[in-house]
Short mmCIF file of C-alpha atoms in Angstrom, two decimals:
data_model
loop_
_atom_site.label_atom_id
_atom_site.label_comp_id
_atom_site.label_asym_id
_atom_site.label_seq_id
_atom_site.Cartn_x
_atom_site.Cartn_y
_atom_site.Cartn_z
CA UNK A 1 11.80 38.44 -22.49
CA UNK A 2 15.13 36.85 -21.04
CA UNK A 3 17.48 38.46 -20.05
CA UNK A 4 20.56 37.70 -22.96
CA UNK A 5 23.48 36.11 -22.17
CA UNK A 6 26.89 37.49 -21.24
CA UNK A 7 30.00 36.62 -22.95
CA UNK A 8 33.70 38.17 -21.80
CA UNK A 9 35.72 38.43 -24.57
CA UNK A 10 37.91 35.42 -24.15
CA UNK A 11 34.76 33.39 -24.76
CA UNK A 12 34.10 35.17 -27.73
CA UNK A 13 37.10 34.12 -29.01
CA UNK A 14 37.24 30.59 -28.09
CA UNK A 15 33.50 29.71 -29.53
CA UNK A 16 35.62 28.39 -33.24
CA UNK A 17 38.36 29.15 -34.55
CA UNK A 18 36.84 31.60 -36.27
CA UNK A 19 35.37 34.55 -36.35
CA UNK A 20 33.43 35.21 -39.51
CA UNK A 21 33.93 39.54 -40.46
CA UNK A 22 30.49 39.94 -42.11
CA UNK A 23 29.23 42.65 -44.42
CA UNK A 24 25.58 43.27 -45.19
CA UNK A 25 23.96 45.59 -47.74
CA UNK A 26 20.10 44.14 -47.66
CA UNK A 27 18.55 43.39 -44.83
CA UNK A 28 16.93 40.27 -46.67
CA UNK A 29 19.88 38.18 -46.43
CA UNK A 30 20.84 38.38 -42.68
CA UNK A 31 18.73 35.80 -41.45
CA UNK A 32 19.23 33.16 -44.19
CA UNK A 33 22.78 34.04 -43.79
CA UNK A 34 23.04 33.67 -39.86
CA UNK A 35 20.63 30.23 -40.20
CA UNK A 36 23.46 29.18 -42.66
CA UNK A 37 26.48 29.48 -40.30
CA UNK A 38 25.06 27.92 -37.33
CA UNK A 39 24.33 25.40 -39.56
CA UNK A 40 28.02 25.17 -40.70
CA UNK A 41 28.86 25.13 -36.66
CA UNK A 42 29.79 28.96 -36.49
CA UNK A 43 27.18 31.14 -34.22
CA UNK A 44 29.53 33.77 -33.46
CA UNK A 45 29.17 36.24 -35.92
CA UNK A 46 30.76 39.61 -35.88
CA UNK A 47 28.46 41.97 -38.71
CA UNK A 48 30.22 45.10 -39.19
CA UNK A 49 28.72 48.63 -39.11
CA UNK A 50 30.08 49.47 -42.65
CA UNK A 51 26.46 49.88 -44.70
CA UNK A 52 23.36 51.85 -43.07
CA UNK A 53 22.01 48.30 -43.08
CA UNK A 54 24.17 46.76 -40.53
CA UNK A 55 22.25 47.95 -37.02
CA UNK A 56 18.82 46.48 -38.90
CA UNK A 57 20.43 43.38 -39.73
CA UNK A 58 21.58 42.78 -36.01
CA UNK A 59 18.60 43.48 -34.74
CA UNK A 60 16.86 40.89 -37.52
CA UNK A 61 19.59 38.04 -36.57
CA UNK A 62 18.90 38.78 -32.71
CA UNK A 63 15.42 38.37 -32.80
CA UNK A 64 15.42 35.25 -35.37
CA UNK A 65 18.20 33.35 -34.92
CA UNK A 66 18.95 32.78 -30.95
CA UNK A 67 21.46 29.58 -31.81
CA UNK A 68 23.36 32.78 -33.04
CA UNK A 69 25.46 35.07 -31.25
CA UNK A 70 25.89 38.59 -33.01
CA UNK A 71 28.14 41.39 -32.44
CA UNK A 72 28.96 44.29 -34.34
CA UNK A 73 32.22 45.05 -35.52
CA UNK A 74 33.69 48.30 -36.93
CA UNK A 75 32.66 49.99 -33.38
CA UNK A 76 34.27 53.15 -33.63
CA UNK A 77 32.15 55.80 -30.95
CA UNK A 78 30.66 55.43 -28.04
CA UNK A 79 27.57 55.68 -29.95
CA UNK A 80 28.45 52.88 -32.16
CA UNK A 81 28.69 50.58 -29.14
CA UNK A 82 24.94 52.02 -27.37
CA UNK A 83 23.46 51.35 -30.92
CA UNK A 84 24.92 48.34 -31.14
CA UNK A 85 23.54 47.17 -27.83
CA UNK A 86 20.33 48.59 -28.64
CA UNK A 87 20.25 46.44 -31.52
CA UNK A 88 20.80 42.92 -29.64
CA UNK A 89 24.51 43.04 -30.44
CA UNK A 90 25.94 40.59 -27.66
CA UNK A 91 29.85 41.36 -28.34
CA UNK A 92 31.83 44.27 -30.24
CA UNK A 93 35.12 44.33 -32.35
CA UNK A 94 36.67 47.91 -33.54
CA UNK A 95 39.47 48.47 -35.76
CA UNK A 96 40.77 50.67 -32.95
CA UNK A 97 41.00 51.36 -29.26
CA UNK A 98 40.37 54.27 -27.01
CA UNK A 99 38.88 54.94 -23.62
CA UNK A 100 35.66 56.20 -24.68
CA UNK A 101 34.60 52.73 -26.75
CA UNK A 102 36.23 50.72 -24.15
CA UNK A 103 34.19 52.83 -20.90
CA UNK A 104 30.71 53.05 -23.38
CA UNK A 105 31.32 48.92 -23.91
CA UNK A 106 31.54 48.21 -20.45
CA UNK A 107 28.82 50.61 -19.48
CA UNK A 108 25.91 48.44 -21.82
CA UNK A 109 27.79 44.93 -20.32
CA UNK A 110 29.50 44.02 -23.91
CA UNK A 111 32.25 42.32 -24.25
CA UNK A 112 34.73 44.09 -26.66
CA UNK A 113 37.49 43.16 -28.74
CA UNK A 114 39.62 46.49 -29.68
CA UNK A 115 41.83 46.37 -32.85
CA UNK A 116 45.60 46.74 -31.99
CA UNK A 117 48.36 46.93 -34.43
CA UNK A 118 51.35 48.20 -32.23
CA UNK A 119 53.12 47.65 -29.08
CA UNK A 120 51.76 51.32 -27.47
CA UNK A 121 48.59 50.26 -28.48
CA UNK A 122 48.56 46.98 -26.34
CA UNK A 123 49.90 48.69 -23.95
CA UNK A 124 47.05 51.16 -23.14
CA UNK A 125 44.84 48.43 -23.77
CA UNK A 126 45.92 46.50 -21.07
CA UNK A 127 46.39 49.49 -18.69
CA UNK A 128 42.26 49.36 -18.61
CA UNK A 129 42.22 45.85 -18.37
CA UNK A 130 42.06 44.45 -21.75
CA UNK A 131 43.95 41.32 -22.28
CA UNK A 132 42.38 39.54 -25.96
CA UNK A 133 42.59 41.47 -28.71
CA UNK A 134 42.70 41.78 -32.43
CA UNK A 135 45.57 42.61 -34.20
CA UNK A 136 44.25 44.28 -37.17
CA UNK A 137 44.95 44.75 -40.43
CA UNK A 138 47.02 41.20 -39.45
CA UNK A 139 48.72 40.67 -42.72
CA UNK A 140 49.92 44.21 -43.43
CA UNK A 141 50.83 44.80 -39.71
CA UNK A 142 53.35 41.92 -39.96
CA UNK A 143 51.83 38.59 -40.10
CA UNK A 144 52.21 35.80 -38.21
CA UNK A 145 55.86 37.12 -37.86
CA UNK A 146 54.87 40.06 -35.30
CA UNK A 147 52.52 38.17 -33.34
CA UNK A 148 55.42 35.93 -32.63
CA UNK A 149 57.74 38.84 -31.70
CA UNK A 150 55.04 39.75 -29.42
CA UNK A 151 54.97 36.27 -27.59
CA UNK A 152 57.47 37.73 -25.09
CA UNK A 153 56.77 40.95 -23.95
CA UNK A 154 52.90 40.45 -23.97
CA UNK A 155 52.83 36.63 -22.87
CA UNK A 156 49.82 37.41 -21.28
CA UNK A 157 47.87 38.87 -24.06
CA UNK A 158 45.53 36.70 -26.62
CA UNK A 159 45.12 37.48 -30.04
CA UNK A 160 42.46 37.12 -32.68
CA UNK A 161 44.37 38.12 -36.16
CA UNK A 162 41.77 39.72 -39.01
CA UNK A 163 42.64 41.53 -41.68
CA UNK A 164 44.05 39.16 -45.38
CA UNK A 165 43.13 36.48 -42.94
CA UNK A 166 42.27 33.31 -45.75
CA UNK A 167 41.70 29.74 -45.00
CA UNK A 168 45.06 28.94 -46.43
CA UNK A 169 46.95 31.25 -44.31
CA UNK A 170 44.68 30.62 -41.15
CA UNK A 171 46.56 27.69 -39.57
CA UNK A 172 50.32 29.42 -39.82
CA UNK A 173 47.87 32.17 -37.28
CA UNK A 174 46.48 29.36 -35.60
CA UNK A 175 50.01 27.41 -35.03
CA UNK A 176 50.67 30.14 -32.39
CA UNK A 177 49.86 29.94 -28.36
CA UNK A 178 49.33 33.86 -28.49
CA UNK A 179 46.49 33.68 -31.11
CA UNK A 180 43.14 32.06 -29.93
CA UNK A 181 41.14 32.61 -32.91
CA UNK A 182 41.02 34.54 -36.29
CA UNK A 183 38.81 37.01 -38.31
CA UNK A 184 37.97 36.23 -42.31
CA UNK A 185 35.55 37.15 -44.36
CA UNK A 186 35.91 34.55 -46.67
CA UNK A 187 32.81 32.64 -44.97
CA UNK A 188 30.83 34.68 -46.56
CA UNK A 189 31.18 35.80 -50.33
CA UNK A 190 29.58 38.60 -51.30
CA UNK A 191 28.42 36.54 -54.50
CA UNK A 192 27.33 33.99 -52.47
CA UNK A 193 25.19 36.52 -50.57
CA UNK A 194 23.60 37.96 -53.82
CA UNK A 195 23.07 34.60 -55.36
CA UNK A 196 21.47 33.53 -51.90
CA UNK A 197 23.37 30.50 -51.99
CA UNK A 198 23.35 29.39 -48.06
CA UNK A 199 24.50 25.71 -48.73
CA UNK A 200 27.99 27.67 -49.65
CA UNK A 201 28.06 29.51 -46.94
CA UNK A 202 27.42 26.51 -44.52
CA UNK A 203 29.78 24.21 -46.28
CA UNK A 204 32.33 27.20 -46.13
CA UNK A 205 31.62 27.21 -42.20
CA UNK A 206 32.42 23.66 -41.59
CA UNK A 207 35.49 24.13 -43.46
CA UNK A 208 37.23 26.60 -40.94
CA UNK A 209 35.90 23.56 -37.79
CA UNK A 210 38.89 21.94 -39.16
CA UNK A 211 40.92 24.12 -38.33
CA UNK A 212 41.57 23.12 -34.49
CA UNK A 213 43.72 25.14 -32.38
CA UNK A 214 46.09 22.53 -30.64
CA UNK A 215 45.89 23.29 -26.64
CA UNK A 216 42.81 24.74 -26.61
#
């Protein structure tokens, strides 16, 4: 078996502009699913550890899908992020940050991205070395608004808004030089998932490719 493919976080982030938030209650869908994303041009695919499905469904789109890149998302412990690994996840998002699921991240060789929603927060992010990360829950945190207010004293810091991300309000994100990427969950409808209607979610896919991020 190779050995898989390592991916910093920045990399993560600059794959498409974005980053489909994923959640999966039968394990029967997260192939056909993945299959229909790479299809639509998205392979990075964040499924989040919200249903006792979601480690079993990573594993499934690791093992069947290699044009795909998984990660879990909703990381929250350091044995969230072990699991995780253990499952084939290649990346990790959490809604949060602390030491432990930054240290526990590093020590299986995946790449995280840790929620952030204040100014302390990026701080202590970046005082362990973490320079992209999400601002989550975007929209109620302050929108496109607070990212810009953050242009200044973090000009070094990249940011992948999720949280009432849409594909209308994507590009007002996306019109920023601080934000790389963002996070929706509109790729995939959870009606679209229980109808098992893949040519949605791949035409839904290739709808967020047009949204290009000037500069990058």
């Amino acid at each position: 078996m190779s050995t898989p493919q390592k991916f910093t976080a920045l990399q993560v982030m600059q794959d498409a502009p974005v980053i489909p938030v994923i959640v999966l209650n039968d394990i029967a869908h997260a192939v056909p699913m993945a299959r229909a994303l790479v299809a639509g041009g998205i392979r990075m695919l964040e499924v989040t550890l919200r249903t006792p499905q979601a480690l079993a469904c990573i594993e499934a789109i690791a093992r069947s899908v290699p044009e795909a890149i998984v990660g879990a998302g909703t990381v929250r412990t350091k044995a969230d992020a072990q699991a995780a690994a253990n499952a084939g996840a290649l990346f990790a998002v959490s809604p949060g940050y602390t030491t432990a699921v930054g240290q526990a991240c590093r020590d299986v060789g995946m790449a995280l991205l840790p929620g952030v929603a204040t100014g302390s927060e990026i701080m202590m992010a970046q005082e362990e070395g973490l320079t992209e990360l999400k601002f989550f829950p975007a929209m109620q945190a302050g929108g496109p608004a607070m990212l810009k207010a953050w242009s200044g004293p973090f000009f070094d810091v990249k940011f992948c808004p999720t949280g009432g991300v849409t594909l209308q309000n994507a590009p007002d994100f996306l019109a920023l030089p601080n934000v790389v990427c963002v996070g929706g969950s509109w790729l995939v409808p959870a009606d679209a998932l229980e109808k098992g209607d893949w040519a949605r979610v791949t035409q839904l896919a290739r709808d967020t490719l047009n949204l290009r991020k000037n500069g990058l």
